[in-house]
């Protein structure tokens, strides 16, 4: 892959400063940009004029939860992308391509449209989690241990197709007449007009799952040399797989239940950041969270751009960015993969 | 046609005279070709036909018409055989005429026509004038012009009575449909809002027919009146969840709100005076609240 | 101190791979594991390393039973060096060797200390891969990569090194150098179990040799005794030229014998 003669493994010292600055800048931009520009400083100092109350309401109840969700969802997708790529030793692994996201969407759809959320509000993220966990287990079963990369991609295609078909079926059979129209939301994702209610749905699972994922740094480093050596270096692989399944299912499932299926973030972010961490799979994990947050904040800003007449779906923007990258990766890795 | 060598004027009366009995017979034939067995495969057609036709000529309506969560006329539809809009059901009923919606059932319509069954397609009217014309045409086609004209007259009178479009004070109203949608001036509900003496937020957003109303835009517009579509189906869906948004709830608590039942205006017909009356009432409440700014009341 | 596994029986997919095979490595000694292809040498090595969970056997380290699951303490003491050096990402040689220090780090963020760096440098020096330190490890020749992987195993500073054909693919100079290195490490107290194909190297550098044939240990003992003409004919089906030179004993396969084609 990278045959340059430079010391490829030196971690760029300005990686974290750049990531943090970018994320913070995009977060602030998310608060300011929209149908009306919000003057944050003026609002804070009380100089915002007669519209201050409305602007404050928009800021606090609409833009803030939306930006926070973008950080949680984007961060989750980036994190899980890095972890899955490290576990499966394949740069094409990510929750979207492997079907974890669409399986999560299926679980959420069943929970919502068949009335489970009426009795238990937590049923929505729990449904998403159940779906995502099953999706990942299926992928690992089909293409986990030592499978060729092309097998992995095909397994992802299979899981995606199955989950997508079952989701369409579920929406068709759902009692509500709106259901089959809402498939667009579940397949393409959106963060428009979300509230803090959605943030509280996602928060506990992010708090549970992210630490588990961040602590996978060492086992993933060991996997650089293959499963046998990693095992001989003292890392229990079954335990590792279990943690990956659980933490990825927990976080991706909860996020998808609120945002719909947003793809390609977990593919793009680790790929872009990998050269900056010297290609180390373990060192890639934490920066990918920040990178994912930044990417989704940026994509969400694009959906609100005044250039396009109407609001674009978030998944459309990430697909427009990610699919060409996917093709590029396939092209450059084709000798290795096929 | 045979040309007469006697010249234009003279031969004309004789020609007409020769064709007159034929035409009389034709007219009688047309009169007897007034469809007697009519099937409707569209909810809006169901409701219009139930308004205009005597019961024995309407031999089937859709299952939606009999569903109280979808139709205001479910009671009237009781006892009428229901169909599900499928060609095989329709064919078995042996209708003289089938009435359908223009854009929603093109396949079924094409199939029925290929089987030799006449189909009348109803457009979605985008103004009351178009609705009135539609009712008039229907009346003629179905041979119930008298009933149609009575309904049209009643409708016109009610519209005139409820017309507040000339009032000087025009509040800004936002229509917030299920799934964050709104409608503009080139739709029926848009016209009703205008007739009720309101300005439409959709105009400011450049929406002429249908569009999305992001919550931010709704808040920024600072409308005087919010018209919320209430869906009577209680089934869970993403469409309903925007109504739970804290920002919207806060806005609704502070603004005059009209809750319109979607059964009332999802189809065009003379019953549109009901939602119009609701809008007029809401406007009146708004106007009253201006003079007594103490309380803002929303209907129970 | 001893690392041993007794009475290993392993069946995979209906085939019996190892039958009642026992192996024992003492610190300070180099044990050679020889046998025809498919005799089960790699499997025996892996079983001792704890990588064959389906092997029924008892593994002990200094009399203490081995843990059933991968374990950090065990990994600090026993290093495994597979035949093919898998490498998933293009990290530098130094970073590959540094992975050998992983068992010694506690906590999720274990990072390299100055001592770690010194040990890594030493390991690279011993395996003669210093000059490659900053090269991406996927841009190396087969022999260079093999030495890098050996350095990684040495960087763990284990009590026992289990190496599967560490000199396959190396040029003669580096073959000798690696065997001398293993000999020296054994002299410093490491126990080495190494799978070999070269009879001469086995004779010259191993304290003890085990001969494996069809999943069973058929001979065990001093190399010059085990690698006798009878065993060579029975196990490999070859006639071997045996000689003694000032540099050490020599065993060279000269001709294939018709009767025994393993």
PDB file of N, CA and C in Angstrom, chain C residues 5 13-15 21 24 42 62 65 70 75 84 87 95 133 137 141 144 147 159 171 174 191 199 207 225-226 234 262:
ATOM      1  N   UNK C   5       3.988 -29.393  27.692  1.00  0.00           N
ATOM      2  CA  UNK C   5       2.630 -29.862  27.412  1.00  0.00           C
ATOM      3  C   UNK C   5       2.713 -31.364  27.275  1.00  0.00           C
ATOM      4  N   UNK C  13     -11.368 -31.714  12.025  1.00  0.00           N
ATOM      5  CA  UNK C  13     -12.104 -32.097  10.815  1.00  0.00           C
ATOM      6  C   UNK C  13     -11.992 -33.559  10.491  1.00  0.00           C
ATOM      7  N   UNK C  14     -12.006 -34.389  11.507  1.00  0.00           N
ATOM      8  CA  UNK C  14     -11.972 -35.827  11.257  1.00  0.00           C
ATOM      9  C   UNK C  14     -10.567 -36.389  11.175  1.00  0.00           C
ATOM     10  N   UNK C  15      -9.590 -35.527  10.937  1.00  0.00           N
ATOM     11  CA  UNK C  15      -8.210 -36.038  10.815  1.00  0.00           C
ATOM     12  C   UNK C  15      -7.524 -35.934  12.158  1.00  0.00           C
ATOM     13  N   UNK C  21       1.250 -36.664  21.971  1.00  0.00           N
ATOM     14  CA  UNK C  21       2.550 -36.008  21.800  1.00  0.00           C
ATOM     15  C   UNK C  21       2.832 -35.156  23.018  1.00  0.00           C
ATOM     16  N   UNK C  24       8.577 -30.581  25.851  1.00  0.00           N
ATOM     17  CA  UNK C  24       9.034 -29.927  27.060  1.00  0.00           C
ATOM     18  C   UNK C  24      10.213 -29.045  26.721  1.00  0.00           C
ATOM     19  N   UNK C  42       4.114 -27.734  13.324  1.00  0.00           N
ATOM     20  CA  UNK C  42       3.548 -26.413  13.613  1.00  0.00           C
ATOM     21  C   UNK C  42       2.420 -26.537  14.621  1.00  0.00           C
ATOM     22  N   UNK C  62       6.438 -24.039  34.652  1.00  0.00           N
ATOM     23  CA  UNK C  62       7.033 -24.241  35.978  1.00  0.00           C
ATOM     24  C   UNK C  62       6.060 -24.929  36.910  1.00  0.00           C
ATOM     25  N   UNK C  65      -0.367 -24.663  36.113  1.00  0.00           N
ATOM     26  CA  UNK C  65      -1.199 -24.933  34.936  1.00  0.00           C
ATOM     27  C   UNK C  65      -1.413 -23.652  34.124  1.00  0.00           C
ATOM     28  N   UNK C  70      -6.243 -16.469  26.631  1.00  0.00           N
ATOM     29  CA  UNK C  70      -5.061 -15.627  26.433  1.00  0.00           C
ATOM     30  C   UNK C  70      -4.888 -14.712  27.632  1.00  0.00           C
ATOM     31  N   UNK C  75       1.780 -14.126  28.404  1.00  0.00           N
ATOM     32  CA  UNK C  75       2.351 -13.559  27.185  1.00  0.00           C
ATOM     33  C   UNK C  75       3.677 -12.882  27.464  1.00  0.00           C
ATOM     34  N   UNK C  84       4.515 -17.549   8.895  1.00  0.00           N
ATOM     35  CA  UNK C  84       4.282 -16.437   7.974  1.00  0.00           C
ATOM     36  C   UNK C  84       3.996 -15.179   8.768  1.00  0.00           C
ATOM     37  N   UNK C  87       0.922  -9.076   8.312  1.00  0.00           N
ATOM     38  CA  UNK C  87       1.025  -7.650   8.634  1.00  0.00           C
ATOM     39  C   UNK C  87      -0.144  -6.934   7.970  1.00  0.00           C
ATOM     40  N   UNK C  95       8.003   0.112  14.777  1.00  0.00           N
ATOM     41  CA  UNK C  95       6.698  -0.031  15.415  1.00  0.00           C
ATOM     42  C   UNK C  95       6.292  -1.499  15.495  1.00  0.00           C
ATOM     43  N   UNK C 133      14.920   0.357  10.352  1.00  0.00           N
ATOM     44  CA  UNK C 133      14.032   0.792  11.434  1.00  0.00           C
ATOM     45  C   UNK C 133      12.870   1.658  10.973  1.00  0.00           C
ATOM     46  N   UNK C 137       6.984  -1.655   7.069  1.00  0.00           N
ATOM     47  CA  UNK C 137       7.296  -3.077   7.156  1.00  0.00           C
ATOM     48  C   UNK C 137       6.694  -3.887   6.026  1.00  0.00           C
ATOM     49  N   UNK C 141      11.747  -7.389   1.911  1.00  0.00           N
ATOM     50  CA  UNK C 141      11.839  -8.712   1.295  1.00  0.00           C
ATOM     51  C   UNK C 141      11.397  -9.754   2.315  1.00  0.00           C
ATOM     52  N   UNK C 144      13.951 -10.170   5.109  1.00  0.00           N
ATOM     53  CA  UNK C 144      13.992  -9.029   6.017  1.00  0.00           C
ATOM     54  C   UNK C 144      12.787  -9.069   6.951  1.00  0.00           C
ATOM     55  N   UNK C 147      13.185 -11.513   9.774  1.00  0.00           N
ATOM     56  CA  UNK C 147      14.052 -11.048  10.863  1.00  0.00           C
ATOM     57  C   UNK C 147      13.349  -9.995  11.713  1.00  0.00           C
ATOM     58  N   UNK C 159      10.698 -15.677  28.588  1.00  0.00           N
ATOM     59  CA  UNK C 159      11.485 -16.785  29.126  1.00  0.00           C
ATOM     60  C   UNK C 159      11.568 -17.915  28.117  1.00  0.00           C
ATOM     61  N   UNK C 171      18.898 -15.942   3.734  1.00  0.00           N
ATOM     62  CA  UNK C 171      20.141 -16.291   3.039  1.00  0.00           C
ATOM     63  C   UNK C 171      21.085 -16.989   4.030  1.00  0.00           C
ATOM     64  N   UNK C 174      22.402 -15.015   7.039  1.00  0.00           N
ATOM     65  CA  UNK C 174      21.410 -14.704   8.061  1.00  0.00           C
ATOM     66  C   UNK C 174      20.882 -15.952   8.751  1.00  0.00           C
ATOM     67  N   UNK C 191      14.502 -20.303  27.041  1.00  0.00           N
ATOM     68  CA  UNK C 191      14.217 -21.636  26.520  1.00  0.00           C
ATOM     69  C   UNK C 191      13.686 -21.493  25.117  1.00  0.00           C
ATOM     70  N   UNK C 199      18.869 -30.224   8.679  1.00  0.00           N
ATOM     71  CA  UNK C 199      19.416 -31.198   9.632  1.00  0.00           C
ATOM     72  C   UNK C 199      20.726 -30.701  10.245  1.00  0.00           C
ATOM     73  N   UNK C 207      20.357 -28.327  21.564  1.00  0.00           N
ATOM     74  CA  UNK C 207      20.768 -29.218  22.638  1.00  0.00           C
ATOM     75  C   UNK C 207      20.049 -30.550  22.511  1.00  0.00           C
ATOM     76  N   UNK C 225      22.536 -38.287  17.944  1.00  0.00           N
ATOM     77  CA  UNK C 225      21.986 -39.624  18.167  1.00  0.00           C
ATOM     78  C   UNK C 225      20.659 -39.799  17.452  1.00  0.00           C
ATOM     79  N   UNK C 226      19.807 -38.790  17.518  1.00  0.00           N
ATOM     80  CA  UNK C 226      18.474 -38.911  16.917  1.00  0.00           C
ATOM     81  C   UNK C 226      18.554 -38.913  15.400  1.00  0.00           C
ATOM     82  N   UNK C 234      13.563 -43.874   7.972  1.00  0.00           N
ATOM     83  CA  UNK C 234      12.181 -44.167   8.360  1.00  0.00           C
ATOM     84  C   UNK C 234      11.300 -42.918   8.241  1.00  0.00           C
ATOM     85  N   UNK C 262       7.318 -40.913   2.627  1.00  0.00           N
ATOM     86  CA  UNK C 262       6.321 -40.362   3.548  1.00  0.00           C
ATOM     87  C   UNK C 262       5.461 -39.299   2.872  1.00  0.00           C
TER      88      UNK C 262
END
